[in-house]
XYZ file of C-alpha atoms in Angstrom:
405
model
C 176.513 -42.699 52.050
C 173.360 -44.771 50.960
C 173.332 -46.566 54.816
C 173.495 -43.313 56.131
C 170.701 -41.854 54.217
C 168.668 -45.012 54.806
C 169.509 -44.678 58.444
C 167.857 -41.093 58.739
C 164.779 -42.522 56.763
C 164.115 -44.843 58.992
C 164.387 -42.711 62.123
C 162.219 -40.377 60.709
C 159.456 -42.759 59.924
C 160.037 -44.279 63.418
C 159.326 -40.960 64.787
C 156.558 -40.068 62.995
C 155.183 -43.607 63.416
C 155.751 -42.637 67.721
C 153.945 -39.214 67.148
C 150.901 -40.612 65.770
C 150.361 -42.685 68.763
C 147.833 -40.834 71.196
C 148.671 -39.750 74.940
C 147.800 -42.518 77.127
C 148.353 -45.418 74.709
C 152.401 -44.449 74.235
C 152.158 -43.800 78.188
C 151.268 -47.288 78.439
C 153.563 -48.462 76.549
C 156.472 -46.508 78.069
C 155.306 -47.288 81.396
C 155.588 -51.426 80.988
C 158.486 -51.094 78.756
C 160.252 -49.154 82.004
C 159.232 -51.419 84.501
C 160.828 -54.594 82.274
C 163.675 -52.298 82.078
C 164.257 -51.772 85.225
C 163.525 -55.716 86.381
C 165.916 -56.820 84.030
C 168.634 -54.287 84.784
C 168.019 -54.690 88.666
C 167.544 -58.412 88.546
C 164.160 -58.686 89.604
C 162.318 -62.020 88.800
C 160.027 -62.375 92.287
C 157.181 -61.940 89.442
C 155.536 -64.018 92.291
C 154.924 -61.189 94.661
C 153.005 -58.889 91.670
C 151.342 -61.378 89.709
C 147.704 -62.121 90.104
C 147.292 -65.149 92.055
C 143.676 -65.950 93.238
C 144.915 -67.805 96.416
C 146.916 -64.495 97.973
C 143.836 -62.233 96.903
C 140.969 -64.319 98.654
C 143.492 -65.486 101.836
C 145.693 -62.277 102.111
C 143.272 -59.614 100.651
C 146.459 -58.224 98.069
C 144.015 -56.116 96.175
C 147.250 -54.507 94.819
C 148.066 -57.273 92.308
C 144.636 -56.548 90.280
C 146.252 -53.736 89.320
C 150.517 -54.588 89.524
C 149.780 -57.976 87.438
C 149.361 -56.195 84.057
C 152.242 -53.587 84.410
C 154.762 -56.359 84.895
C 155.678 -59.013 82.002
C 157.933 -61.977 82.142
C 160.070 -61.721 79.138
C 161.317 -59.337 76.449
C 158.760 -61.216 74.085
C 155.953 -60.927 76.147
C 156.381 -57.208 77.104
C 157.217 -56.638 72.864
C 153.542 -58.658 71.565
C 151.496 -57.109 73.614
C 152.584 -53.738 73.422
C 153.188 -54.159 69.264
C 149.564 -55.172 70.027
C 148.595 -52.187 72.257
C 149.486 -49.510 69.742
C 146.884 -50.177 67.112
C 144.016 -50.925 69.368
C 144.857 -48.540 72.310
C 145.022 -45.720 69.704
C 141.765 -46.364 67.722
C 139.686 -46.669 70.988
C 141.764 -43.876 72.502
C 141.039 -41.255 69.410
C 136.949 -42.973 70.138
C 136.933 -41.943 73.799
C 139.312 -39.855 74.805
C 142.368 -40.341 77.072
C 141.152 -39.578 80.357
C 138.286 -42.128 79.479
C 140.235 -44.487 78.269
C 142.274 -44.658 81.496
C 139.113 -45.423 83.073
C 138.016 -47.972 81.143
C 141.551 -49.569 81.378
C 140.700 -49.421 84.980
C 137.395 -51.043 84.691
C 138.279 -53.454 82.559
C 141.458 -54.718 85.270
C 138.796 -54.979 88.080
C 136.196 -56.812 86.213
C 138.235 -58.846 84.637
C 140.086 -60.347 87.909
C 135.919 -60.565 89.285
C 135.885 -62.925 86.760
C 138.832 -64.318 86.915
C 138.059 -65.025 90.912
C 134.519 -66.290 90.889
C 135.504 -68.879 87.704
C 138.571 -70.128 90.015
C 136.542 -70.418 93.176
C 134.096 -72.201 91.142
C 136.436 -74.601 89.947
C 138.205 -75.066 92.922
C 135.482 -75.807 95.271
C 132.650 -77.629 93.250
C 131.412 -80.705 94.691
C 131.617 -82.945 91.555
C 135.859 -82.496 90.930
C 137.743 -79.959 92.650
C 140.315 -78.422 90.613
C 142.784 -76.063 92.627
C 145.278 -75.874 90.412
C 143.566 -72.260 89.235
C 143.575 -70.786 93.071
C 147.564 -71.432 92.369
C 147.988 -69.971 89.052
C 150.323 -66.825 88.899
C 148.770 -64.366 85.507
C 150.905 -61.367 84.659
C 150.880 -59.220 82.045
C 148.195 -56.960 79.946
C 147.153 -59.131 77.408
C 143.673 -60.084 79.170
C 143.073 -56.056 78.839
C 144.406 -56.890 75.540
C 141.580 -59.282 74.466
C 138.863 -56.788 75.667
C 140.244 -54.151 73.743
C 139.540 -56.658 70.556
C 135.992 -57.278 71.443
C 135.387 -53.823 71.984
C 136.986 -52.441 69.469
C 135.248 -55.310 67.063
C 131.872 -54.351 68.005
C 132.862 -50.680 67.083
C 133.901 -51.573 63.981
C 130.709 -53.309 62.616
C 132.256 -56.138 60.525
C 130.944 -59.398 59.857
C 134.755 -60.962 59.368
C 137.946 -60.738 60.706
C 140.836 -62.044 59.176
C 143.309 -64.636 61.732
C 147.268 -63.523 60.552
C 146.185 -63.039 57.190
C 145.821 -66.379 56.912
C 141.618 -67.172 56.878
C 138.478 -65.043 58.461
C 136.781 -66.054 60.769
C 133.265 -64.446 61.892
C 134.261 -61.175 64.224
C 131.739 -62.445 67.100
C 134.184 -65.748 67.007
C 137.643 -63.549 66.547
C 138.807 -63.300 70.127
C 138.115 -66.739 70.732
C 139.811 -68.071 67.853
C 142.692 -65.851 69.159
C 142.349 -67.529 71.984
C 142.476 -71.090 70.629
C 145.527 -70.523 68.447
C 147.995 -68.199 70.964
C 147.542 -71.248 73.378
C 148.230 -74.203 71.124
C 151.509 -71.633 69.589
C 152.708 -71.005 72.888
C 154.103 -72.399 76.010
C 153.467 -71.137 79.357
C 149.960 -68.928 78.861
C 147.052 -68.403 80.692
C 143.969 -69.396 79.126
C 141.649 -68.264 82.072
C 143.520 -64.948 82.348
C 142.556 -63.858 78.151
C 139.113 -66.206 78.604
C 138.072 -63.233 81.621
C 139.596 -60.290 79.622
C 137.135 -61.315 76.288
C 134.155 -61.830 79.174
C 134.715 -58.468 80.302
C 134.852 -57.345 76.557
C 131.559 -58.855 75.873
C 129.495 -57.575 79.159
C 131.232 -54.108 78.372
C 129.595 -54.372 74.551
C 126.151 -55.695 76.091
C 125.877 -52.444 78.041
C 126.265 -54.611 81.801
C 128.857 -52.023 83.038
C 126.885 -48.595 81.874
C 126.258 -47.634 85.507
C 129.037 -47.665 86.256
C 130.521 -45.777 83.863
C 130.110 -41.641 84.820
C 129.061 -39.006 82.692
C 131.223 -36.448 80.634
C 131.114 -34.154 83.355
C 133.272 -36.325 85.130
C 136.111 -36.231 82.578
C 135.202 -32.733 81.983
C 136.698 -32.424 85.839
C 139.276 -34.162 85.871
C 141.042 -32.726 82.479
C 140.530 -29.311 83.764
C 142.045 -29.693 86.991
C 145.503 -27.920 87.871
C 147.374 -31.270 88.647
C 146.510 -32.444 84.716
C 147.302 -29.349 82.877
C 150.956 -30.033 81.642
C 149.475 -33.327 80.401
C 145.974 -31.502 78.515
C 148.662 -29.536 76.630
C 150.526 -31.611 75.107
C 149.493 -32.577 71.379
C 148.965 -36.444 71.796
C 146.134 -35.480 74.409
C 143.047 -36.685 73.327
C 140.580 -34.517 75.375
C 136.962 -36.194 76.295
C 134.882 -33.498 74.327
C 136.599 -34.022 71.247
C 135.649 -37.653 71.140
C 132.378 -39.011 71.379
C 129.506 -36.765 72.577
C 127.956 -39.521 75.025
C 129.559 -41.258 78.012
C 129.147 -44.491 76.953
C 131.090 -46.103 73.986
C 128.846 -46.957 70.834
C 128.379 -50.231 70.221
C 126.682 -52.380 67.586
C 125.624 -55.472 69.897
C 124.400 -53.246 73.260
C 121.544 -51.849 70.919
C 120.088 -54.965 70.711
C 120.687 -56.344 73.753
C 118.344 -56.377 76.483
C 120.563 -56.366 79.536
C 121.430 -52.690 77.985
C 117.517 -51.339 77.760
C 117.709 -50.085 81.251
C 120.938 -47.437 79.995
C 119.953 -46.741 76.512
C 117.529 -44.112 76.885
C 119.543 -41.298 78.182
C 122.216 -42.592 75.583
C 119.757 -42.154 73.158
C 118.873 -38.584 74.239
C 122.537 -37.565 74.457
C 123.095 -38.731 70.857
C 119.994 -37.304 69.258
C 120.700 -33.678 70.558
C 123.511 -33.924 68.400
C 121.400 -34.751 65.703
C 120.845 -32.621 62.881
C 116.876 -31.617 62.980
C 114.713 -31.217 59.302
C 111.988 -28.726 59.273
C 109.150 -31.332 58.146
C 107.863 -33.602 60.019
C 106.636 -35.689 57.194
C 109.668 -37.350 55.894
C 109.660 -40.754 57.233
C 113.164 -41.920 56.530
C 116.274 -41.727 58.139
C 119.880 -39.731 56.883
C 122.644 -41.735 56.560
C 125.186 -41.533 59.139
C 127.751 -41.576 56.418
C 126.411 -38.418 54.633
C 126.468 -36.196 57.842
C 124.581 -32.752 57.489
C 120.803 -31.575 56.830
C 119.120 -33.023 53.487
C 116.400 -32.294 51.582
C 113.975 -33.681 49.137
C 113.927 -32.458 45.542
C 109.781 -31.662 46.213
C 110.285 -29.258 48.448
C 112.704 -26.888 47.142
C 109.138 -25.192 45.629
C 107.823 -25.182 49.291
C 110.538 -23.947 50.975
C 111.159 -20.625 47.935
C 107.268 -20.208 48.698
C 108.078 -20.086 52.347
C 110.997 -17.762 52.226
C 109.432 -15.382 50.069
C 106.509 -14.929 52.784
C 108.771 -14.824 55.265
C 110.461 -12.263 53.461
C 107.327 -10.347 52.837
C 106.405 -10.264 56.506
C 109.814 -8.725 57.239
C 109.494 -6.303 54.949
C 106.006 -5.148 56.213
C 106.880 -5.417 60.035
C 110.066 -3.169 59.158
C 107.498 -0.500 57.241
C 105.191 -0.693 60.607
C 105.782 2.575 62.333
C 106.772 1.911 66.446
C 107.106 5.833 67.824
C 103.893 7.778 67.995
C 105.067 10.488 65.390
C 105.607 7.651 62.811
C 102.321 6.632 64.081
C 100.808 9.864 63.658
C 102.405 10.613 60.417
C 101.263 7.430 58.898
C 97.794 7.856 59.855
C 97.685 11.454 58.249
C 99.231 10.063 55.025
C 96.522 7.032 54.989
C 93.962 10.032 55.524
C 95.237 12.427 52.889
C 95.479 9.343 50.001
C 91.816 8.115 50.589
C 90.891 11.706 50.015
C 93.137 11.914 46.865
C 91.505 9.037 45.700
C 88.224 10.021 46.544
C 88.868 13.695 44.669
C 90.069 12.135 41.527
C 87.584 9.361 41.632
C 84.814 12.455 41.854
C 86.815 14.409 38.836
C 86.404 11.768 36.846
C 83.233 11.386 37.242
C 82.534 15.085 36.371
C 85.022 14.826 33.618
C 82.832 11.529 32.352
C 79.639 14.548 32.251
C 78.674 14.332 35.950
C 77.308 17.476 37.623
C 79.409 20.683 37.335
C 81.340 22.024 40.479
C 81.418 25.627 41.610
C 84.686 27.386 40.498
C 87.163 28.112 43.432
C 90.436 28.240 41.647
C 92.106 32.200 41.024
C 92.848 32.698 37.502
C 96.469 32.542 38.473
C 96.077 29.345 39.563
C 94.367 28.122 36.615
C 97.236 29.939 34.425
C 99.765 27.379 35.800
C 97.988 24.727 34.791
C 97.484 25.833 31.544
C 101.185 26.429 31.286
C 101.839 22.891 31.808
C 99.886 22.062 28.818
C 96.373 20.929 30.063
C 93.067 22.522 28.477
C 91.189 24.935 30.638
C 88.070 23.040 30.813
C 89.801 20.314 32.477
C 92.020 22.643 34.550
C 88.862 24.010 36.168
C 87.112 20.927 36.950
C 90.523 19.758 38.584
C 90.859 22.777 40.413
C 87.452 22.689 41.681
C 87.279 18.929 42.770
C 90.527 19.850 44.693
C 89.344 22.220 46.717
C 92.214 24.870 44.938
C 95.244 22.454 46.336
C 97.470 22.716 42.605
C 98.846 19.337 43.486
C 95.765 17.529 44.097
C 94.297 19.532 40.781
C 98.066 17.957 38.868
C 97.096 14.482 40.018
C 93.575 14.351 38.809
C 94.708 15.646 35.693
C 97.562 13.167 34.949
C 94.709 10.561 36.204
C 92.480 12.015 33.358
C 95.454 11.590 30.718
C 96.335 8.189 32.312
């Protein structure tokens, strides 16, 4: 009973440990893990005929095994490293880009790195001083030179200043793929050094921004997820799409910023990236936000401005809703402005006569006057009230509560 339940554990971390791995990484891995398959149970060993072997390229033009030489691996441990080693870096840059990108990057990175891998045997081979040919003749397979671009790359993204070799020392992370490269070829038999020396070259010209034009722009992906002939693959929940990755084409990296081969490509990567930027108000704030504190900040000195600001703003609402727009409300308001400068006018004047001015001729009926009195005003006043209103009983009321005022 306790083997079976630690059986079941065990399946169920190795499937959630399978899920977490993005789209195009676990097709990679399922796709070289086949092909061994299928060589082994087949009997297939002409790894002659796929390999990538300079001398066939150059004489014979086999473009095809750029591209066939890092699907194919020569033994169950070869095929099990490097994809053990796929899985964490293929995923991390993967979740960065995208997977369509990523695919094309793969891509890029295969081509450029047999370039290299051609020009440095040629080189060799035919220099005047001591020709070497033993390079024209060497057969590479498998993906580990993608392998060791992936760990430049994805060591520039990362920004450290260390990496650690096994868990055994660090080592500076500008020196880490070499010292990889140092110790897998004194620990093994049977590797090629110029094969992971041209995959951490590619790494490094990728970083310093030489392959940017090359490299399209997010339209590009945008295409090519949304056509028909990708849709049962955008679906599925391992699908990393282009948008949801980073917002420019070209990877972020810490060394192309400072690099001067990558001046001529930075400024529309620059403009992509700061459109994304959150914007302040002020200009006046000369620092910077921190990319880890993501958002819109603000200083503690001008919470006073901006309550000052929002207040008149608020104001100037208020009296652009009260502005009339139709000609009636136009018309009305003019009347009212009309009828309270009079009012103000009339009580200012009953004052005055109140305050032993000149007397003004009676107007008011005695009825009129009578309703006043009612409401508890003396007659005197009542009369000069009436009389400065011109015999309007509301006018005469508010120059009376004026006088009590």
């Amino acid at each position: 009973m306790p083997n079976i339940v630690s059986e079941a554990g065990l399946q169920t971390r190795a499937g959630q440990w399978w899920d977490s791995i993005p789209f195009l990484t676990s097709a990679v891995v399922i796709v070289c893990g086949v092909i061994y398959l299928i060589c082994i149970l087949v009997g297939y060993d002409s790894f002659y005929e796929v390999c990538f072997l300079p001398e066939a390229i150059v004489s014979h033009f086999q473009v095809y095994r750029i591209y066939t030489s890092i699907i194919f691996h020569g033994s169950l441990l070869h095929v099990l490293f490097n994809m053990l080693a796929l899985v964490p870096l293929g995923s991390e840059l993967e979740r960065i880009m995208g997977s369509i990108r990523l695919l094309y990057t793969i891509i890029l990175l295969a081509t450029s790195n047999a370039i290299f891998h051609l020009i440095i045997a040629l080189v060799v081979a035919h220099n005047p001083f001591h020709p070497f040919e033993h390079l024209m003749n060497e057969c590479a397979i498998g993906f580990s030179g993608i392998l060791f671009s992936m760990i430049v790359i994805e060591t520039s993204l990362s920004g450290v200043q260390s990496r650690s070799v096994f868990g055994l020392f660090n080592v500076p992370a500008k020196w880490y793929a070499f010292i990889l490269l140092v110790v897998f070829q004194l620990l093994m038999t049977n590797v090629s050094l110029l094969g992971h020396l041209c995959g951490i070259l590619s790494g490094f010209a990728y970083t310093f921004g030489l392959f940017n034009f090359l490299i399209p722009g997010p339209s590009f992906y945008t295409a090519i997820e949304s056509s028909s002939w990708l849709a049962s693959c955008v679906r599925r929940p391992k699908f990393i799409l282009c948008s949801g990755g980073n917002p420019s084409a070209y990877t972020p990296t810490y060394t192309a910023q400072n690099s001067p081969s990558s001046a001529l490509f930075s400024g529309n990567i620059w403009r992509n990236l700061s459109s994304w930027m959150p914007q302040r108000g002020t200009t006046a704030q000369p620092a910077q936000d921190d990319p880890r504190f993501p958002g819109r900040g603000r200083t503690l000195g001008s919470v006073q401005n901006t309550a000052v600001n929002s207040d008149s703003n608020l104001q100037a609402r208020l009296l652009d809703n009260s502005r009339p727009t139709s000609p009636s409300d136009i018309a009305a308001a003019g009347a009212g402005e009309r009828l309270s400068n009079e009012r103000q006018l009339q009580v200012s004047d009953a004052v005055a006569v109140g305050a032993g001015g000149y007397p003004l001729p009676q107007v008011a009926s005695e009825e009129q006057i009578q309703k006043l009195l009612s409401m508890g005003f003396e007659r005197t006043q009542v009369e000069v009230a009436i009389a400065a209103a011109d015999g309007d009983l509301n006018v005469a009321v508010e120059i009376l509560m004026s006088q009590q005022g």
